[in-house]
Amino acid sequence: MEVGISTASFYPDALIEESIPLIKELGAKKIEVFLGSFSEYQEDFCRKLKDIIDQHELTVYSVHTLSTQFEPQFFSLTERQRKDSQNLFEKVFTCARILGAEVYVFHGPPVRINAKPNINFPRIGPLCDELADFAGEHGIKFSWENVSWCWFAYPEFASRLLENTRSENIYFTLDIKQAMQAGYSAIDFVKTMGKRLVNIHAIDFYEDGRLTLPGRGIFDFNSLSRELRAIDYKGPIFLEVYRNNYGHYRELRESLDFLEGIFI
């Protein structure tokens, strides 16, 4: 396994291109790039960003986006809405390829607060196949992330999705905080994701649910490590935190050291 960091950890203090030198100073080598604006989905922007990343000798593993901008519309009821969404996916997958990414992290549609998702798997399965295969045409793995406020809010979603899809390009991203916020253990999700797990977002939390840097809270990273080794997980663990979870950037280095001590 390898430990890296998401550019989202510097938002909003540093734009993506401004976060790259900071990551280099921290000593991380593998990154997840969080594209959060329509202008950042453009080829010109991503080519310039790729140059900066290469200058700092970093490697992009995965790309994330501000999902609510276009992801839910892919499952809309009209062809026009789905086509508009697909056009944006085309831009994002192209950018991911330019950046050298292997994985696209997908949130999917949101659900109402305190409402359990009511999902028509036979309907969404073929649409998910279409989107996953579309990502595959660009050389990108389509990875659905567990998110407490979206469809994938409970562990069984992964198995139900796979039962209703045929694409071999459907994978999963584990988010530790999102599992907690949905009322589950991250390990519950690992068990259903299995060998399709290709990416992990790491953060810690206190007893009351407040988020903090890995190593400062109560999450059992050692148990997670054992579970990952049991399924022979070889992917990265990305430090993905919020800017209000730390004071100085050097605190991120301490968390990277903590994660490396457990997973490497």
GROMACS .gro file of C-alpha atoms in nm:
model
  264
    1MET     CA    1   0.000   0.000   0.000
    2GLU     CA    2   0.101   0.362  -0.046
    3VAL     CA    3   0.000   0.679   0.137
    4GLY     CA    4  -0.074   1.000  -0.050
    5ILE     CA    5  -0.278   1.317  -0.014
    6SER     CA    6  -0.573   1.484  -0.186
    7THR     CA    7  -0.548   1.839  -0.314
    8ALA     CA    8  -0.887   1.890  -0.147
    9SER     CA    9  -0.704   1.901   0.188
   10PHE     CA   10  -0.586   2.254   0.102
   11TYR     CA   11  -0.922   2.396  -0.009
   12PRO     CA   12  -1.005   2.684  -0.003
   13ASP     CA   13  -0.671   2.836   0.097
   14ALA     CA   14  -0.488   2.704  -0.209
   15LEU     CA   15  -0.610   2.641  -0.561
   16ILE     CA   16  -0.515   2.307  -0.712
   17GLU     CA   17  -0.205   2.437  -0.888
   18GLU     CA   18  -0.102   2.619  -0.568
   19SER     CA   19  -0.136   2.303  -0.361
   20ILE     CA   20   0.118   2.110  -0.569
   21PRO     CA   21   0.432   2.283  -0.428
   22LEU     CA   22   0.289   2.242  -0.077
   23ILE     CA   23   0.242   1.870  -0.132
   24LYS     CA   24   0.597   1.843  -0.264
   25GLU     CA   25   0.725   2.010   0.054
   26LEU     CA   26   0.532   1.758   0.263
   27GLY     CA   27   0.714   1.475   0.090
   28ALA     CA   28   0.408   1.299  -0.051
   29LYS     CA   29   0.447   1.151  -0.398
   30LYS     CA   30   0.102   1.025  -0.498
   31ILE     CA   31  -0.199   1.254  -0.513
   32GLU     CA   32  -0.569   1.270  -0.579
   33VAL     CA   33  -0.669   1.580  -0.775
   34PHE     CA   34  -0.999   1.743  -0.682
   35LEU     CA   35  -1.140   1.940  -0.974
   36GLY     CA   36  -1.404   2.173  -0.835
   37SER     CA   37  -1.492   2.422  -1.106
   38PHE     CA   38  -1.615   2.404  -1.466
   39SER     CA   39  -1.306   2.593  -1.581
   40GLU     CA   40  -1.096   2.315  -1.427
   41TYR     CA   41  -1.264   2.058  -1.653
   42GLN     CA   42  -1.100   2.213  -1.959
   43GLU     CA   43  -0.812   2.046  -2.144
   44ASP     CA   44  -0.596   2.362  -2.143
   45PHE     CA   45  -0.621   2.392  -1.766
   46CYS     CA   46  -0.540   2.025  -1.709
   47ARG     CA   47  -0.241   2.033  -1.944
   48LYS     CA   48  -0.096   2.328  -1.753
   49LEU     CA   49  -0.171   2.151  -1.425
   50LYS     CA   50  -0.001   1.836  -1.553
   51ASP     CA   51   0.313   2.039  -1.629
   52ILE     CA   52   0.318   2.172  -1.272
   53ILE     CA   53   0.265   1.824  -1.130
   54ASP     CA   54   0.547   1.683  -1.343
   55GLN     CA   55   0.780   1.965  -1.241
   56HIS     CA   56   0.725   1.865  -0.880
   57GLU     CA   57   0.767   1.493  -0.954
   58LEU     CA   58   0.425   1.390  -0.827
   59THR     CA   59   0.197   1.115  -0.961
   60VAL     CA   60  -0.179   1.151  -1.001
   61TYR     CA   61  -0.368   0.834  -0.909
   62SER     CA   62  -0.725   0.956  -0.902
   63VAL     CA   63  -0.947   1.247  -0.996
   64HIS     CA   64  -1.250   1.372  -0.803
   65THR     CA   65  -1.497   1.645  -0.899
   66LEU     CA   66  -1.761   1.862  -0.739
   67SER     CA   67  -2.010   1.588  -0.812
   68THR     CA   68  -2.333   1.781  -0.766
   69GLN     CA   69  -2.249   1.989  -1.073
   70PHE     CA   70  -2.331   1.709  -1.319
   71GLU     CA   71  -2.313   1.352  -1.182
   72PRO     CA   72  -2.677   1.310  -1.067
   73GLN     CA   73  -2.811   1.415  -1.406
   74PHE     CA   74  -2.670   1.102  -1.567
   75PHE     CA   75  -2.953   0.909  -1.402
   76SER     CA   76  -3.222   1.161  -1.501
   77LEU     CA   77  -3.543   1.060  -1.674
   78THR     CA   78  -3.484   1.248  -1.999
   79GLU     CA   79  -3.225   1.178  -2.265
   80ARG     CA   80  -3.140   1.548  -2.290
   81GLN     CA   81  -3.036   1.568  -1.925
   82ARG     CA   82  -2.835   1.248  -1.949
   83LYS     CA   83  -2.661   1.370  -2.265
   84ASP     CA   84  -2.561   1.700  -2.103
   85SER     CA   85  -2.419   1.507  -1.810
   86GLN     CA   86  -2.232   1.272  -2.042
   87ASN     CA   87  -2.076   1.568  -2.222
   88LEU     CA   88  -1.929   1.686  -1.892
   89PHE     CA   89  -1.809   1.335  -1.811
   90GLU     CA   90  -1.633   1.338  -2.148
   91LYS     CA   91  -1.445   1.651  -2.042
   92VAL     CA   92  -1.359   1.515  -1.698
   93PHE     CA   93  -1.244   1.173  -1.824
   94THR     CA   94  -1.029   1.348  -2.083
   95CYS     CA   95  -0.875   1.563  -1.810
   96ALA     CA   96  -0.817   1.256  -1.595
   97ARG     CA   97  -0.631   1.092  -1.882
   98ILE     CA   98  -0.422   1.406  -1.939
   99LEU     CA   99  -0.326   1.409  -1.571
  100GLY     CA  100  -0.227   1.042  -1.588
  101ALA     CA  101  -0.496   0.931  -1.343
  102GLU     CA  102  -0.607   0.570  -1.315
  103VAL     CA  103  -0.931   0.629  -1.124
  104TYR     CA  104  -1.234   0.857  -1.134
  105VAL     CA  105  -1.410   0.894  -0.797
  106PHE     CA  106  -1.790   0.911  -0.832
  107HIS     CA  107  -2.045   1.027  -0.573
  108GLY     CA  108  -2.368   0.975  -0.761
  109PRO     CA  109  -2.711   1.124  -0.686
  110PRO     CA  110  -2.793   1.268  -0.342
  111VAL     CA  111  -3.089   1.169  -0.124
  112ARG     CA  112  -3.313   1.366   0.109
  113ILE     CA  113  -3.182   1.417   0.462
  114ASN     CA  114  -3.279   1.132   0.699
  115ALA     CA  115  -3.434   0.935   0.412
  116LYS     CA  116  -3.304   0.590   0.319
  117PRO     CA  117  -3.233   0.570  -0.054
  118ASN     CA  118  -3.509   0.406  -0.257
  119ILE     CA  119  -3.312   0.284  -0.556
  120ASN     CA  120  -3.438   0.105  -0.864
  121PHE     CA  121  -3.131  -0.111  -0.925
  122PRO     CA  122  -3.264  -0.277  -1.243
  123ARG     CA  123  -3.299   0.073  -1.392
  124ILE     CA  124  -2.972   0.226  -1.277
  125GLY     CA  125  -2.764  -0.086  -1.348
  126PRO     CA  126  -2.755  -0.044  -1.728
  127LEU     CA  127  -2.690   0.330  -1.690
  128CYS     CA  128  -2.400   0.258  -1.456
  129ASP     CA  129  -2.265   0.004  -1.705
  130GLU     CA  130  -2.279   0.268  -1.975
  131LEU     CA  131  -2.094   0.525  -1.763
  132ALA     CA  132  -1.834   0.278  -1.638
  133ASP     CA  133  -1.763   0.153  -1.989
  134PHE     CA  134  -1.741   0.515  -2.108
  135ALA     CA  135  -1.474   0.576  -1.843
  136GLY     CA  136  -1.299   0.258  -1.954
  137GLU     CA  137  -1.280   0.387  -2.311
  138HIS     CA  138  -1.067   0.669  -2.169
  139GLY     CA  139  -0.849   0.425  -1.974
  140ILE     CA  140  -1.005   0.526  -1.642
  141LYS     CA  141  -1.146   0.305  -1.366
  142PHE     CA  142  -1.493   0.412  -1.257
  143SER     CA  143  -1.494   0.408  -0.875
  144TRP     CA  144  -1.817   0.470  -0.679
  145GLU     CA  145  -1.753   0.620  -0.335
  146ASN     CA  146  -1.964   0.562  -0.025
  147VAL     CA  147  -2.120   0.896   0.075
  148SER     CA  148  -2.363   0.940   0.364
  149TRP     CA  149  -2.588   1.180   0.173
  150CYS     CA  150  -2.593   0.991  -0.158
  151TRP     CA  151  -2.724   0.659  -0.289
  152PHE     CA  152  -2.416   0.469  -0.171
  153ALA     CA  153  -2.486   0.539   0.197
  154TYR     CA  154  -2.507   0.178   0.318
  155PRO     CA  155  -2.273  -0.120   0.264
  156GLU     CA  156  -2.517  -0.343   0.076
  157PHE     CA  157  -2.537  -0.089  -0.205
  158ALA     CA  158  -2.210  -0.228  -0.344
  159SER     CA  159  -2.335  -0.585  -0.371
  160ARG     CA  160  -2.675  -0.478  -0.507
  161LEU     CA  161  -2.506  -0.264  -0.771
  162LEU     CA  162  -2.280  -0.548  -0.883
  163GLU     CA  163  -2.578  -0.783  -0.901
  164ASN     CA  164  -2.744  -0.546  -1.149
  165THR     CA  165  -2.445  -0.453  -1.365
  166ARG     CA  166  -2.221  -0.637  -1.611
  167SER     CA  167  -1.930  -0.394  -1.658
  168GLU     CA  168  -1.591  -0.509  -1.536
  169ASN     CA  169  -1.493  -0.143  -1.492
  170ILE     CA  170  -1.698  -0.078  -1.177
  171TYR     CA  171  -1.485  -0.023  -0.867
  172PHE     CA  172  -1.523   0.138  -0.526
  173THR     CA  173  -1.368   0.411  -0.313
  174LEU     CA  174  -1.389   0.390   0.067
  175ASP     CA  175  -1.439   0.710   0.265
  176ILE     CA  176  -1.387   0.662   0.639
  177LYS     CA  177  -1.574   0.970   0.757
  178GLN     CA  178  -1.868   0.909   0.526
  179ALA     CA  179  -1.908   0.558   0.668
  180MET     CA  180  -1.914   0.700   1.021
  181GLN     CA  181  -2.158   0.975   0.927
  182ALA     CA  182  -2.390   0.714   0.775
  183GLY     CA  183  -2.382   0.513   1.098
  184TYR     CA  184  -2.153   0.231   0.984
  185SER     CA  185  -1.798   0.115   1.033
  186ALA     CA  186  -1.561   0.161   0.742
  187ILE     CA  187  -1.490  -0.211   0.767
  188ASP     CA  188  -1.856  -0.284   0.690
  189PHE     CA  189  -1.801  -0.121   0.352
  190VAL     CA  190  -1.470  -0.298   0.291
  191LYS     CA  191  -1.645  -0.632   0.329
  192THR     CA  192  -1.897  -0.553   0.054
  193MET     CA  193  -1.652  -0.371  -0.174
  194GLY     CA  194  -1.406  -0.660  -0.161
  195LYS     CA  195  -1.162  -0.690  -0.450
  196ARG     CA  196  -1.332  -0.398  -0.629
  197LEU     CA  197  -1.190  -0.154  -0.371
  198VAL     CA  198  -0.927   0.062  -0.542
  199ASN     CA  199  -0.908   0.384  -0.340
  200ILE     CA  200  -0.938   0.506   0.020
  201HIS     CA  201  -0.997   0.849   0.177
  202ALA     CA  202  -0.855   0.872   0.529
  203ILE     CA  203  -0.958   1.105   0.808
  204ASP     CA  204  -1.018   1.058   1.180
  205PHE     CA  205  -1.297   1.160   1.415
  206TYR     CA  206  -1.371   1.209   1.783
  207GLU     CA  207  -1.635   1.032   1.991
  208ASP     CA  208  -1.884   1.311   1.918
  209GLY     CA  209  -1.831   1.283   1.541
  210ARG     CA  210  -1.615   1.592   1.496
  211LEU     CA  211  -1.350   1.536   1.231
  212THR     CA  212  -0.978   1.553   1.292
  213LEU     CA  213  -0.645   1.444   1.146
  214PRO     CA  214  -0.564   1.071   1.138
  215GLY     CA  215  -0.402   0.965   1.463
  216ARG     CA  216  -0.585   1.216   1.679
  217GLY     CA  217  -0.928   1.056   1.701
  218ILE     CA  218  -1.085   0.721   1.785
  219PHE     CA  219  -1.093   0.546   1.448
  220ASP     CA  220  -0.914   0.209   1.458
  221PHE     CA  221  -0.675   0.232   1.166
  222ASN     CA  222  -0.498  -0.087   1.273
  223SER     CA  223  -0.818  -0.288   1.233
  224LEU     CA  224  -0.872  -0.134   0.891
  225SER     CA  225  -0.516  -0.225   0.793
  226ARG     CA  226  -0.573  -0.587   0.892
  227GLU     CA  227  -0.896  -0.600   0.691
  228LEU     CA  228  -0.724  -0.450   0.386
  229ARG     CA  229  -0.438  -0.697   0.406
  230ALA     CA  230  -0.690  -0.980   0.430
  231ILE     CA  231  -0.827  -0.886   0.087
  232ASP     CA  232  -0.477  -0.816  -0.046
  233TYR     CA  233  -0.550  -0.448  -0.105
  234LYS     CA  234  -0.267  -0.284  -0.301
  235GLY     CA  235  -0.412   0.060  -0.365
  236PRO     CA  236  -0.338   0.395  -0.202
  237ILE     CA  237  -0.468   0.553   0.117
  238PHE     CA  238  -0.517   0.925   0.064
  239LEU     CA  239  -0.514   1.178   0.343
  240GLU     CA  240  -0.828   1.378   0.267
  241VAL     CA  241  -0.914   1.630   0.536
  242TYR     CA  242  -1.076   1.971   0.565
  243ARG     CA  243  -0.882   2.293   0.611
  244ASN     CA  244  -1.037   2.349   0.955
  245ASN     CA  245  -0.899   2.013   1.075
  246TYR     CA  246  -0.547   2.152   1.113
  247GLY     CA  247  -0.357   2.472   1.178
  248HIS     CA  248  -0.021   2.452   1.002
  249TYR     CA  249   0.064   2.242   0.697
  250ARG     CA  250   0.332   2.056   0.893
  251GLU     CA  251   0.050   1.885   1.083
  252LEU     CA  252  -0.037   1.709   0.758
  253ARG     CA  253   0.313   1.562   0.752
  254GLU     CA  254   0.252   1.419   1.099
  255SER     CA  255  -0.065   1.251   0.976
  256LEU     CA  256   0.111   1.115   0.670
  257ASP     CA  257   0.376   0.967   0.900
  258PHE     CA  258   0.103   0.813   1.116
  259LEU     CA  259  -0.069   0.652   0.816
  260GLU     CA  260   0.258   0.529   0.669
  261GLY     CA  261   0.345   0.365   1.000
  262ILE     CA  262   0.026   0.160   0.983
  263PHE     CA  263  -0.027   0.084   0.615
  264ILE     CA  264   0.325   0.055   0.473
   0.00000   0.00000   0.00000
